[in-house]
C-alpha cells in the first residue's frame, strides 16, 4: 500500500518533471473525503461498499 509520503514524493516529482515546477515551492495537499460524502451512480460509497461486502459474504 502506498503511504502518504510516497504520494507526496510522487506527485512532487510528477509536477517537477512534467510541468517544470520547483519542488521547493510545490505544495501537495491530501484531502481525505469520508466515503459518506463521495457518491457514484446515485449512492454514497459507504453504502456501495457495504452492499458489495454483503454480496461477497453470501458466496
PDB file of N, CA, C and O in Angstrom:
ATOM      1  N   UNK A   1       0.843  -1.193   0.000  1.00  0.00           N
ATOM      2  CA  UNK A   1       0.000   0.000   0.000  1.00  0.00           C
ATOM      3  C   UNK A   1       0.881   1.246   0.000  1.00  0.00           C
ATOM      4  O   UNK A   1       1.931   1.276   0.609  1.00  0.00           O
ATOM      5  N   UNK A   2       0.435   2.232  -0.674  1.00  0.00           N
ATOM      6  CA  UNK A   2       1.186   3.470  -0.829  1.00  0.00           C
ATOM      7  C   UNK A   2       1.005   4.362   0.406  1.00  0.00           C
ATOM      8  O   UNK A   2      -0.112   4.561   0.869  1.00  0.00           O
ATOM      9  N   UNK A   3       2.093   4.876   0.925  1.00  0.00           N
ATOM     10  CA  UNK A   3       1.991   5.775   2.067  1.00  0.00           C
ATOM     11  C   UNK A   3       1.757   7.204   1.583  1.00  0.00           C
ATOM     12  O   UNK A   3       1.997   7.539   0.418  1.00  0.00           O
ATOM     13  N   UNK A   4       1.318   8.043   2.484  1.00  0.00           N
ATOM     14  CA  UNK A   4       1.084   9.445   2.125  1.00  0.00           C
ATOM     15  C   UNK A   4       2.382  10.123   1.704  1.00  0.00           C
ATOM     16  O   UNK A   4       2.391  10.927   0.778  1.00  0.00           O
ATOM     17  N   UNK A   5       3.473   9.771   2.367  1.00  0.00           N
ATOM     18  CA  UNK A   5       4.760  10.346   1.989  1.00  0.00           C
ATOM     19  C   UNK A   5       5.126   9.952   0.561  1.00  0.00           C
ATOM     20  O   UNK A   5       5.601  10.787  -0.219  1.00  0.00           O
ATOM     21  N   UNK A   6       4.865   8.690   0.185  1.00  0.00           N
ATOM     22  CA  UNK A   6       5.141   8.254  -1.183  1.00  0.00           C
ATOM     23  C   UNK A   6       4.275   9.026  -2.188  1.00  0.00           C
ATOM     24  O   UNK A   6       4.742   9.375  -3.273  1.00  0.00           O
ATOM     25  N   UNK A   7       3.025   9.266  -1.828  1.00  0.00           N
ATOM     26  CA  UNK A   7       2.153  10.063  -2.702  1.00  0.00           C
ATOM     27  C   UNK A   7       2.700  11.478  -2.876  1.00  0.00           C
ATOM     28  O   UNK A   7       2.763  12.000  -3.988  1.00  0.00           O
ATOM     29  N   UNK A   8       3.094  12.088  -1.776  1.00  0.00           N
ATOM     30  CA  UNK A   8       3.630  13.450  -1.823  1.00  0.00           C
ATOM     31  C   UNK A   8       4.891  13.501  -2.683  1.00  0.00           C
ATOM     32  O   UNK A   8       5.043  14.378  -3.533  1.00  0.00           O
ATOM     33  N   UNK A   9       5.782  12.537  -2.479  1.00  0.00           N
ATOM     34  CA  UNK A   9       7.012  12.494  -3.270  1.00  0.00           C
ATOM     35  C   UNK A   9       6.707  12.290  -4.756  1.00  0.00           C
ATOM     36  O   UNK A   9       7.270  12.966  -5.614  1.00  0.00           O
ATOM     37  N   UNK A  10       5.818  11.346  -5.044  1.00  0.00           N
ATOM     38  CA  UNK A  10       5.483  11.044  -6.436  1.00  0.00           C
ATOM     39  C   UNK A  10       4.810  12.193  -7.157  1.00  0.00           C
ATOM     40  O   UNK A  10       5.129  12.507  -8.312  1.00  0.00           O
ATOM     41  N   UNK A  11       3.879  12.841  -6.471  1.00  0.00           N
ATOM     42  CA  UNK A  11       3.184  13.983  -7.077  1.00  0.00           C
ATOM     43  C   UNK A  11       4.157  15.144  -7.290  1.00  0.00           C
ATOM     44  O   UNK A  11       4.137  15.806  -8.329  1.00  0.00           O
ATOM     45  N   UNK A  12       5.024  15.380  -6.320  1.00  0.00           N
ATOM     46  CA  UNK A  12       6.023  16.436  -6.459  1.00  0.00           C
ATOM     47  C   UNK A  12       6.932  16.157  -7.651  1.00  0.00           C
ATOM     48  O   UNK A  12       7.202  17.047  -8.465  1.00  0.00           O
ATOM     49  N   UNK A  13       7.403  14.911  -7.764  1.00  0.00           N
ATOM     50  CA  UNK A  13       8.256  14.541  -8.897  1.00  0.00           C
ATOM     51  C   UNK A  13       7.522  14.715 -10.224  1.00  0.00           C
ATOM     52  O   UNK A  13       8.086  15.214 -11.200  1.00  0.00           O
ATOM     53  N   UNK A  14       6.271  14.304 -10.274  1.00  0.00           N
ATOM     54  CA  UNK A  14       5.470  14.429 -11.491  1.00  0.00           C
ATOM     55  C   UNK A  14       5.336  15.894 -11.907  1.00  0.00           C
ATOM     56  O   UNK A  14       5.564  16.249 -13.067  1.00  0.00           O
ATOM     57  N   UNK A  15       4.971  16.739 -10.944  1.00  0.00           N
ATOM     58  CA  UNK A  15       4.813  18.166 -11.254  1.00  0.00           C
ATOM     59  C   UNK A  15       6.132  18.797 -11.672  1.00  0.00           C
ATOM     60  O   UNK A  15       6.167  19.661 -12.552  1.00  0.00           O
ATOM     61  N   UNK A  16       7.214  18.343 -11.084  1.00  0.00           N
ATOM     62  CA  UNK A  16       8.527  18.863 -11.443  1.00  0.00           C
ATOM     63  C   UNK A  16       8.931  18.410 -12.846  1.00  0.00           C
ATOM     64  O   UNK A  16       9.355  19.220 -13.672  1.00  0.00           O
ATOM     65  N   UNK A  17       8.776  17.121 -13.109  1.00  0.00           N
ATOM     66  CA  UNK A  17       9.209  16.562 -14.395  1.00  0.00           C
ATOM     67  C   UNK A  17       8.318  16.975 -15.564  1.00  0.00           C
ATOM     68  O   UNK A  17       8.814  17.258 -16.654  1.00  0.00           O
ATOM     69  N   UNK A  18       7.011  17.008 -15.357  1.00  0.00           N
ATOM     70  CA  UNK A  18       6.087  17.274 -16.461  1.00  0.00           C
ATOM     71  C   UNK A  18       5.843  18.767 -16.657  1.00  0.00           C
ATOM     72  O   UNK A  18       5.796  19.249 -17.783  1.00  0.00           O
ATOM     73  N   UNK A  19       5.683  19.484 -15.554  1.00  0.00           N
ATOM     74  CA  UNK A  19       5.330  20.901 -15.664  1.00  0.00           C
ATOM     75  C   UNK A  19       6.475  21.850 -15.334  1.00  0.00           C
ATOM     76  O   UNK A  19       6.310  23.070 -15.394  1.00  0.00           O
ATOM     77  N   UNK A  20       7.612  21.275 -14.940  1.00  0.00           N
ATOM     78  CA  UNK A  20       8.759  22.114 -14.613  1.00  0.00           C
ATOM     79  C   UNK A  20       8.619  22.877 -13.306  1.00  0.00           C
ATOM     80  O   UNK A  20       9.284  23.895 -13.108  1.00  0.00           O
ATOM     81  N   UNK A  21       7.744  22.404 -12.420  1.00  0.00           N
ATOM     82  CA  UNK A  21       7.538  23.091 -11.141  1.00  0.00           C
ATOM     83  C   UNK A  21       8.744  22.883 -10.222  1.00  0.00           C
ATOM     84  O   UNK A  21       9.346  21.816 -10.201  1.00  0.00           O
ATOM     85  N   UNK A  22       9.054  23.892  -9.439  1.00  0.00           N
ATOM     86  CA  UNK A  22      10.142  23.804  -8.470  1.00  0.00           C
ATOM     87  C   UNK A  22       9.647  23.018  -7.256  1.00  0.00           C
ATOM     88  O   UNK A  22       8.704  23.457  -6.579  1.00  0.00           O
ATOM     89  N   UNK A  23      10.264  21.883  -6.938  1.00  0.00           N
ATOM     90  CA  UNK A  23       9.823  21.095  -5.780  1.00  0.00           C
ATOM     91  C   UNK A  23       9.845  21.885  -4.472  1.00  0.00           C
ATOM     92  O   UNK A  23       9.029  21.632  -3.577  1.00  0.00           O
ATOM     93  N   UNK A  24      10.744  22.844  -4.365  1.00  0.00           N
ATOM     94  CA  UNK A  24      10.851  23.634  -3.133  1.00  0.00           C
ATOM     95  C   UNK A  24       9.643  24.538  -2.907  1.00  0.00           C
ATOM     96  O   UNK A  24       9.385  24.968  -1.782  1.00  0.00           O
ATOM     97  N   UNK A  25       8.899  24.806  -3.976  1.00  0.00           N
ATOM     98  CA  UNK A  25       7.726  25.675  -3.844  1.00  0.00           C
ATOM     99  C   UNK A  25       6.423  24.956  -4.229  1.00  0.00           C
ATOM    100  O   UNK A  25       5.407  25.598  -4.459  1.00  0.00           O
ATOM    101  N   UNK A  26       6.482  23.627  -4.279  1.00  0.00           N
ATOM    102  CA  UNK A  26       5.313  22.830  -4.649  1.00  0.00           C
ATOM    103  C   UNK A  26       4.650  22.275  -3.395  1.00  0.00           C
ATOM    104  O   UNK A  26       5.273  21.546  -2.628  1.00  0.00           O
ATOM    105  N   UNK A  27       3.402  22.635  -3.194  1.00  0.00           N
ATOM    106  CA  UNK A  27       2.630  22.129  -2.068  1.00  0.00           C
ATOM    107  C   UNK A  27       1.740  20.994  -2.548  1.00  0.00           C
ATOM    108  O   UNK A  27       1.106  21.102  -3.588  1.00  0.00           O
ATOM    109  N   UNK A  28       1.696  19.911  -1.790  1.00  0.00           N
ATOM    110  CA  UNK A  28       0.804  18.788  -2.077  1.00  0.00           C
ATOM    111  C   UNK A  28      -0.123  18.646  -0.876  1.00  0.00           C
ATOM    112  O   UNK A  28       0.334  18.494   0.261  1.00  0.00           O
ATOM    113  N   UNK A  29      -1.407  18.706  -1.131  1.00  0.00           N
ATOM    114  CA  UNK A  29      -2.402  18.586  -0.060  1.00  0.00           C
ATOM    115  C   UNK A  29      -3.219  17.328  -0.307  1.00  0.00           C
ATOM    116  O   UNK A  29      -3.782  17.147  -1.388  1.00  0.00           O
ATOM    117  N   UNK A  30      -3.283  16.467   0.688  1.00  0.00           N
ATOM    118  CA  UNK A  30      -4.093  15.257   0.602  1.00  0.00           C
ATOM    119  C   UNK A  30      -5.370  15.526   1.401  1.00  0.00           C
ATOM    120  O   UNK A  30      -5.332  15.699   2.617  1.00  0.00           O
ATOM    121  N   UNK A  31      -6.476  15.569   0.709  1.00  0.00           N
ATOM    122  CA  UNK A  31      -7.769  15.847   1.336  1.00  0.00           C
ATOM    123  C   UNK A  31      -8.584  14.560   1.307  1.00  0.00           C
ATOM    124  O   UNK A  31      -9.136  14.186   0.276  1.00  0.00           O
ATOM    125  N   UNK A  32      -8.630  13.876   2.424  1.00  0.00           N
ATOM    126  CA  UNK A  32      -9.341  12.606   2.502  1.00  0.00           C
ATOM    127  C   UNK A  32     -10.824  12.856   2.737  1.00  0.00           C
ATOM    128  O   UNK A  32     -11.216  13.397   3.767  1.00  0.00           O
ATOM    129  N   UNK A  33     -11.627  12.470   1.780  1.00  0.00           N
ATOM    130  CA  UNK A  33     -13.061  12.676   1.842  1.00  0.00           C
ATOM    131  C   UNK A  33     -13.711  11.405   2.396  1.00  0.00           C
ATOM    132  O   UNK A  33     -13.490  10.312   1.872  1.00  0.00           O
ATOM    133  N   UNK A  34     -14.498  11.552   3.464  1.00  0.00           N
ATOM    134  CA  UNK A  34     -15.192  10.410   4.048  1.00  0.00           C
ATOM    135  C   UNK A  34     -16.126   9.810   3.002  1.00  0.00           C
ATOM    136  O   UNK A  34     -16.763  10.529   2.222  1.00  0.00           O
ATOM    137  N   UNK A  35     -16.218   8.496   2.974  1.00  0.00           N
ATOM    138  CA  UNK A  35     -16.992   7.821   1.937  1.00  0.00           C
ATOM    139  C   UNK A  35     -18.484   8.146   1.973  1.00  0.00           C
ATOM    140  O   UNK A  35     -19.174   7.936   0.982  1.00  0.00           O
ATOM    141  N   UNK A  36     -18.993   8.673   3.079  1.00  0.00           N
ATOM    142  CA  UNK A  36     -20.389   9.132   3.109  1.00  0.00           C
ATOM    143  C   UNK A  36     -20.578  10.375   2.239  1.00  0.00           C
ATOM    144  O   UNK A  36     -21.693  10.683   1.826  1.00  0.00           O
ATOM    145  N   UNK A  37     -19.486  11.089   1.979  1.00  0.00           N
ATOM    146  CA  UNK A  37     -19.543  12.330   1.214  1.00  0.00           C
ATOM    147  C   UNK A  37     -19.049  12.174  -0.221  1.00  0.00           C
ATOM    148  O   UNK A  37     -18.717  13.154  -0.878  1.00  0.00           O
ATOM    149  N   UNK A  38     -19.008  10.944  -0.693  1.00  0.00           N
ATOM    150  CA  UNK A  38     -18.491  10.650  -2.022  1.00  0.00           C
ATOM    151  C   UNK A  38     -19.478   9.714  -2.689  1.00  0.00           C
ATOM    152  O   UNK A  38     -19.829   8.661  -2.137  1.00  0.00           O
ATOM    153  N   UNK A  39     -19.988  10.072  -3.830  1.00  0.00           N
ATOM    154  CA  UNK A  39     -21.038   9.283  -4.448  1.00  0.00           C
ATOM    155  C   UNK A  39     -20.707   8.807  -5.840  1.00  0.00           C
ATOM    156  O   UNK A  39     -19.893   9.387  -6.542  1.00  0.00           O
ATOM    157  N   UNK A  40     -21.378   7.727  -6.228  1.00  0.00           N
ATOM    158  CA  UNK A  40     -21.252   7.158  -7.560  1.00  0.00           C
ATOM    159  C   UNK A  40     -22.579   6.523  -7.923  1.00  0.00           C
ATOM    160  O   UNK A  40     -23.125   5.718  -7.147  1.00  0.00           O
ATOM    161  N   UNK A  41     -23.107   6.892  -9.047  1.00  0.00           N
ATOM    162  CA  UNK A  41     -24.355   6.306  -9.544  1.00  0.00           C
ATOM    163  C   UNK A  41     -25.488   6.378  -8.509  1.00  0.00           C
ATOM    164  O   UNK A  41     -26.118   5.392  -8.179  1.00  0.00           O
ATOM    165  N   UNK A  42     -25.684   7.564  -7.976  1.00  0.00           N
ATOM    166  CA  UNK A  42     -26.807   7.876  -7.073  1.00  0.00           C
ATOM    167  C   UNK A  42     -26.722   7.263  -5.674  1.00  0.00           C
ATOM    168  O   UNK A  42     -27.723   7.190  -4.967  1.00  0.00           O
ATOM    169  N   UNK A  43     -25.563   6.787  -5.249  1.00  0.00           N
ATOM    170  CA  UNK A  43     -25.426   6.303  -3.872  1.00  0.00           C
ATOM    171  C   UNK A  43     -24.046   6.647  -3.340  1.00  0.00           C
ATOM    172  O   UNK A  43     -23.102   6.838  -4.110  1.00  0.00           O
ATOM    173  N   UNK A  44     -23.945   6.749  -2.009  1.00  0.00           N
ATOM    174  CA  UNK A  44     -22.636   7.066  -1.459  1.00  0.00           C
ATOM    175  C   UNK A  44     -21.774   5.801  -1.417  1.00  0.00           C
ATOM    176  O   UNK A  44     -22.266   4.673  -1.494  1.00  0.00           O
ATOM    177  N   UNK A  45     -20.492   6.007  -1.314  1.00  0.00           N
ATOM    178  CA  UNK A  45     -19.542   4.897  -1.396  1.00  0.00           C
ATOM    179  C   UNK A  45     -19.651   3.981  -0.177  1.00  0.00           C
ATOM    180  O   UNK A  45     -19.464   2.770  -0.298  1.00  0.00           O
ATOM    181  N   UNK A  46     -19.994   4.516   0.989  1.00  0.00           N
ATOM    182  CA  UNK A  46     -20.167   3.674   2.170  1.00  0.00           C
ATOM    183  C   UNK A  46     -21.227   2.613   1.917  1.00  0.00           C
ATOM    184  O   UNK A  46     -21.006   1.421   2.158  1.00  0.00           O
ATOM    185  N   UNK A  47     -22.377   3.033   1.401  1.00  0.00           N
ATOM    186  CA  UNK A  47     -23.472   2.105   1.111  1.00  0.00           C
ATOM    187  C   UNK A  47     -23.054   1.093   0.051  1.00  0.00           C
ATOM    188  O   UNK A  47     -23.321  -0.102   0.164  1.00  0.00           O
ATOM    189  N   UNK A  48     -22.395   1.582  -0.970  1.00  0.00           N
ATOM    190  CA  UNK A  48     -21.943   0.717  -2.066  1.00  0.00           C
ATOM    191  C   UNK A  48     -20.984  -0.372  -1.553  1.00  0.00           C
ATOM    192  O   UNK A  48     -21.114  -1.540  -1.905  1.00  0.00           O
ATOM    193  N   UNK A  49     -20.029   0.016  -0.711  1.00  0.00           N
ATOM    194  CA  UNK A  49     -19.069  -0.945  -0.165  1.00  0.00           C
ATOM    195  C   UNK A  49     -19.749  -1.948   0.762  1.00  0.00           C
ATOM    196  O   UNK A  49     -19.400  -3.128   0.770  1.00  0.00           O
ATOM    197  N   UNK A  50     -20.705  -1.484   1.560  1.00  0.00           N
ATOM    198  CA  UNK A  50     -21.439  -2.397   2.438  1.00  0.00           C
ATOM    199  C   UNK A  50     -22.207  -3.432   1.630  1.00  0.00           C
ATOM    200  O   UNK A  50     -22.222  -4.611   1.975  1.00  0.00           O
ATOM    201  N   UNK A  51     -22.835  -2.980   0.546  1.00  0.00           N
ATOM    202  CA  UNK A  51     -23.585  -3.891  -0.308  1.00  0.00           C
ATOM    203  C   UNK A  51     -22.658  -4.927  -0.946  1.00  0.00           C
ATOM    204  O   UNK A  51     -22.952  -6.115  -0.986  1.00  0.00           O
ATOM    205  N   UNK A  52     -21.514  -4.468  -1.436  1.00  0.00           N
ATOM    206  CA  UNK A  52     -20.546  -5.373  -2.058  1.00  0.00           C
ATOM    207  C   UNK A  52     -19.988  -6.368  -1.042  1.00  0.00           C
ATOM    208  O   UNK A  52     -19.799  -7.542  -1.362  1.00  0.00           O
ATOM    209  N   UNK A  53     -19.719  -5.910   0.175  1.00  0.00           N
ATOM    210  CA  UNK A  53     -19.202  -6.802   1.220  1.00  0.00           C
ATOM    211  C   UNK A  53     -20.238  -7.867   1.570  1.00  0.00           C
ATOM    212  O   UNK A  53     -19.886  -9.041   1.757  1.00  0.00           O
ATOM    213  N   UNK A  54     -21.493  -7.483   1.664  1.00  0.00           N
ATOM    214  CA  UNK A  54     -22.558  -8.437   1.969  1.00  0.00           C
ATOM    215  C   UNK A  54     -22.704  -9.453   0.839  1.00  0.00           C
ATOM    216  O   UNK A  54     -22.896 -10.644   1.096  1.00  0.00           O
ATOM    217  N   UNK A  55     -22.567  -8.987  -0.375  1.00  0.00           N
ATOM    218  CA  UNK A  55     -22.655  -9.883  -1.537  1.00  0.00           C
ATOM    219  C   UNK A  55     -21.523 -10.912  -1.511  1.00  0.00           C
ATOM    220  O   UNK A  55     -21.730 -12.072  -1.814  1.00  0.00           O
ATOM    221  N   UNK A  56     -20.329 -10.473  -1.112  1.00  0.00           N
ATOM    222  CA  UNK A  56     -19.175 -11.363  -1.076  1.00  0.00           C
ATOM    223  C   UNK A  56     -19.245 -12.374   0.061  1.00  0.00           C
ATOM    224  O   UNK A  56     -18.711 -13.470  -0.067  1.00  0.00           O
ATOM    225  N   UNK A  57     -19.898 -12.024   1.167  1.00  0.00           N
ATOM    226  CA  UNK A  57     -20.010 -12.975   2.275  1.00  0.00           C
ATOM    227  C   UNK A  57     -21.091 -14.013   2.020  1.00  0.00           C
ATOM    228  O   UNK A  57     -21.066 -15.079   2.636  1.00  0.00           O
ATOM    229  N   UNK A  58     -22.012 -13.744   1.109  1.00  0.00           N
ATOM    230  CA  UNK A  58     -23.052 -14.701   0.777  1.00  0.00           C
ATOM    231  C   UNK A  58     -22.525 -15.856  -0.048  1.00  0.00           C
ATOM    232  O   UNK A  58     -23.121 -16.914  -0.092  1.00  0.00           O
ATOM    233  N   UNK A  59     -21.412 -15.671  -0.690  1.00  0.00           N
ATOM    234  CA  UNK A  59     -20.855 -16.708  -1.572  1.00  0.00           C
ATOM    235  C   UNK A  59     -20.269 -17.847  -0.834  1.00  0.00           C
ATOM    236  O   UNK A  59     -19.801 -18.031   0.122  1.00  0.00           O
TER     237      UNK A  59
END
